Every structure is written in C-alpha cells, then in structure tokens.
mmCIF file of C-alpha atoms in Angstrom:
data_model
loop_
_atom_site.group_PDB
_atom_site.id
_atom_site.type_symbol
_atom_site.label_atom_id
_atom_site.label_comp_id
_atom_site.label_asym_id
_atom_site.label_seq_id
_atom_site.Cartn_x
_atom_site.Cartn_y
_atom_site.Cartn_z
ATOM 1 C CA UNK A 152 32.798 -35.984 -4.507
ATOM 2 C CA UNK A 153 33.446 -35.758 -0.771
ATOM 3 C CA UNK A 154 33.056 -32.558 1.230
ATOM 4 C CA UNK A 155 36.803 -32.480 1.916
ATOM 5 C CA UNK A 156 37.557 -32.743 -1.806
ATOM 6 C CA UNK A 157 35.112 -29.939 -2.600
ATOM 7 C CA UNK A 158 36.655 -27.686 0.053
ATOM 8 C CA UNK A 159 40.156 -28.406 -1.258
ATOM 9 C CA UNK A 160 39.019 -27.678 -4.813
ATOM 10 C CA UNK A 161 37.404 -24.402 -3.725
ATOM 11 C CA UNK A 162 40.574 -23.368 -1.851
ATOM 12 C CA UNK A 163 42.803 -24.142 -4.840
ATOM 13 C CA UNK A 164 40.448 -22.280 -7.151
ATOM 14 C CA UNK A 165 40.435 -19.170 -4.967
ATOM 15 C CA UNK A 166 44.232 -19.230 -4.709
ATOM 16 C CA UNK A 167 44.506 -19.542 -8.492
ATOM 17 C CA UNK A 168 42.032 -16.715 -8.990
ATOM 18 C CA UNK A 169 44.018 -14.442 -6.705
ATOM 19 C CA UNK A 170 47.263 -15.388 -8.458
ATOM 20 C CA UNK A 171 45.708 -14.679 -11.841
ATOM 21 C CA UNK A 172 44.405 -11.346 -10.576
ATOM 22 C CA UNK A 173 47.847 -10.317 -9.408
ATOM 23 C CA UNK A 174 49.204 -11.420 -12.776
ATOM 24 C CA UNK A 175 46.803 -9.170 -14.649
ATOM 25 C CA UNK A 176 43.657 -11.228 -15.219
ATOM 26 C CA UNK A 177 40.263 -9.759 -14.366
ATOM 27 C CA UNK A 178 38.446 -13.088 -14.260
ATOM 28 C CA UNK A 179 37.935 -15.344 -11.295
ATOM 29 C CA UNK A 180 38.297 -18.817 -12.689
ATOM 30 C CA UNK A 181 36.270 -21.583 -11.093
ATOM 31 C CA UNK A 182 36.447 -24.062 -13.912
ATOM 32 C CA UNK A 183 36.759 -23.197 -17.553
ATOM 33 C CA UNK A 184 36.231 -19.389 -17.411
ATOM 34 C CA UNK A 185 37.955 -17.031 -19.775
ATOM 35 C CA UNK A 186 40.766 -14.576 -19.120
ATOM 36 C CA UNK A 187 40.997 -10.978 -20.201
ATOM 37 C CA UNK A 188 43.311 -8.018 -19.740
ATOM 38 C CA UNK A 189 42.410 -5.688 -16.883
ATOM 39 C CA UNK A 190 41.625 -2.032 -17.353
ATOM 40 C CA UNK A 191 43.076 -1.217 -13.928
ATOM 41 C CA UNK A 192 44.194 -2.861 -10.677
ATOM 42 C CA UNK A 193 40.944 -1.656 -9.071
ATOM 43 C CA UNK A 194 38.916 -3.520 -11.674
ATOM 44 C CA UNK A 195 40.976 -6.655 -11.099
ATOM 45 C CA UNK A 196 40.497 -6.546 -7.349
ATOM 46 C CA UNK A 197 36.791 -5.742 -7.636
ATOM 47 C CA UNK A 198 36.116 -8.474 -10.165
ATOM 48 C CA UNK A 199 37.939 -11.102 -8.118
ATOM 49 C CA UNK A 200 36.017 -10.110 -4.995
ATOM 50 C CA UNK A 201 32.754 -10.123 -6.941
ATOM 51 C CA UNK A 202 33.496 -13.567 -8.371
ATOM 52 C CA UNK A 203 34.226 -14.856 -4.877
ATOM 53 C CA UNK A 204 30.931 -13.376 -3.620
ATOM 54 C CA UNK A 205 28.951 -14.969 -6.469
ATOM 55 C CA UNK A 206 30.612 -18.341 -5.862
ATOM 56 C CA UNK A 207 29.837 -18.079 -2.142
ATOM 57 C CA UNK A 208 26.193 -17.240 -2.880
ATOM 58 C CA UNK A 209 25.939 -20.308 -5.134
ATOM 59 C CA UNK A 210 27.576 -22.456 -2.452
ATOM 60 C CA UNK A 211 25.278 -21.066 0.251
ATOM 61 C CA UNK A 212 22.251 -21.967 -1.896
ATOM 62 C CA UNK A 213 23.538 -25.560 -2.001
ATOM 63 C CA UNK A 214 22.904 -25.996 -5.699
ATOM 64 C CA UNK A 215 23.453 -29.672 -6.515
ATOM 65 C CA UNK A 216 25.708 -28.881 -9.503
ATOM 66 C CA UNK A 217 27.709 -26.030 -7.946
ATOM 67 C CA UNK A 218 30.989 -27.953 -8.176
ATOM 68 C CA UNK A 219 30.586 -28.225 -11.954
ATOM 69 C CA UNK A 220 29.888 -24.517 -12.475
ATOM 70 C CA UNK A 221 32.355 -21.841 -13.514
ATOM 71 C CA UNK A 222 32.126 -18.181 -12.569
ATOM 72 C CA UNK A 223 34.092 -15.508 -14.401
ATOM 73 C CA UNK A 224 33.792 -11.749 -13.999
ATOM 74 C CA UNK A 225 34.859 -8.817 -16.128
ATOM 75 C CA UNK A 226 33.902 -5.264 -15.264
ATOM 76 C CA UNK A 227 31.012 -6.445 -13.101
ATOM 77 C CA UNK A 228 29.557 -8.757 -15.764
ATOM 78 C CA UNK A 229 29.289 -12.292 -14.403
ATOM 79 C CA UNK A 230 29.440 -15.224 -16.814
ATOM 80 C CA UNK A 231 28.196 -18.589 -15.572
ATOM 81 C CA UNK A 232 29.264 -21.762 -17.379
ATOM 82 C CA UNK A 233 28.961 -25.482 -16.800
ATOM 83 C CA UNK A 234 26.233 -28.067 -16.713
ATOM 84 C CA UNK A 235 23.006 -28.290 -14.724
ATOM 85 C CA UNK A 236 20.595 -31.171 -14.327
ATOM 86 C CA UNK A 237 17.586 -29.033 -15.216
ATOM 87 C CA UNK A 238 16.463 -25.698 -16.593
ATOM 88 C CA UNK A 239 15.202 -24.825 -13.103
ATOM 89 C CA UNK A 240 18.687 -25.225 -11.588
ATOM 90 C CA UNK A 241 20.181 -23.184 -14.464
ATOM 91 C CA UNK A 242 17.687 -20.383 -13.890
ATOM 92 C CA UNK A 243 18.173 -20.502 -10.115
ATOM 93 C CA UNK A 244 21.944 -20.092 -10.527
ATOM 94 C CA UNK A 245 21.351 -17.056 -12.752
ATOM 95 C CA UNK A 246 18.974 -15.485 -10.230
ATOM 96 C CA UNK A 247 21.394 -16.089 -7.366
ATOM 97 C CA UNK A 248 24.303 -14.549 -9.284
ATOM 98 C CA UNK A 249 22.169 -11.553 -10.249
ATOM 99 C CA UNK A 250 21.199 -10.946 -6.616
ATOM 100 C CA UNK A 251 24.802 -10.395 -5.488
ATOM 101 C CA UNK A 252 25.633 -6.752 -4.779
ATOM 102 C CA UNK A 253 27.849 -5.266 -7.491
ATOM 103 C CA UNK A 254 26.762 -7.572 -10.330
ATOM 104 C CA UNK A 255 25.903 -5.416 -13.333
ATOM 105 C CA UNK A 256 24.781 -8.228 -15.630
ATOM 106 C CA UNK A 257 24.657 -12.032 -15.717
ATOM 107 C CA UNK A 258 25.457 -14.045 -18.839
ATOM 108 C CA UNK A 259 24.091 -17.506 -18.106
ATOM 109 C CA UNK A 260 25.882 -20.028 -20.329
ATOM 110 C CA UNK A 261 24.999 -23.003 -18.120
ATOM 111 C CA UNK A 262 23.735 -25.911 -20.193
#
C-alpha cells in the first residue's frame, strides 16, 4: 500500500470516527472495532481523542502492520484488533498503546 493511500485511509478513518462520536458512539473505529452507547458527551470526546492518540503512537512507532490494526476505546479502555506478523509485534503494539496518557487498560486482541 502506498504512503498516499495510507494517509487517505487514515484521514477517512478519523473523519468517520469523529462522525460516529457526534452520532453517539464512544469508539474510534480504525478497522473492525465495536460500537457502544456513550455515557456522556465528555466520554465520547475523550475516547475519540484517546483513540486518535493511540493510533498516532502506533504510527509514530512505524509498526509494519499498523495499517491492518484496529483501535477502539470505551471509557479509557483501549481494544486492539487485527493481525501481526509475530508475537513480538503484537506485544509491542500493546506496550505502545499502554504508554499513551489516559489509557486505563489495554485489551490486546491482535492475532
């Protein structure tokens, strides 16, 4: 996948996440994440921002599989999904997500 395609995909994903947040979803969807009802507008805004921060941290780390990963957030709990080429990459993604300020817990469902 070219760099331009990845940037376009990231932009579309962020726009969709914001639209879903406004519509009442607390999850930032970057792939096949789940949706859930918000407890408040503050939670929605915080979770979307947190999801964006986690995604940016994964992108900054230049993980080889980052484009195939999904990040969803609910009440500060980050769920990672997708596929990784190795257990080391899976574990690295979990550590990176857990290092982001505001993350209360990481559920690492990367396979």
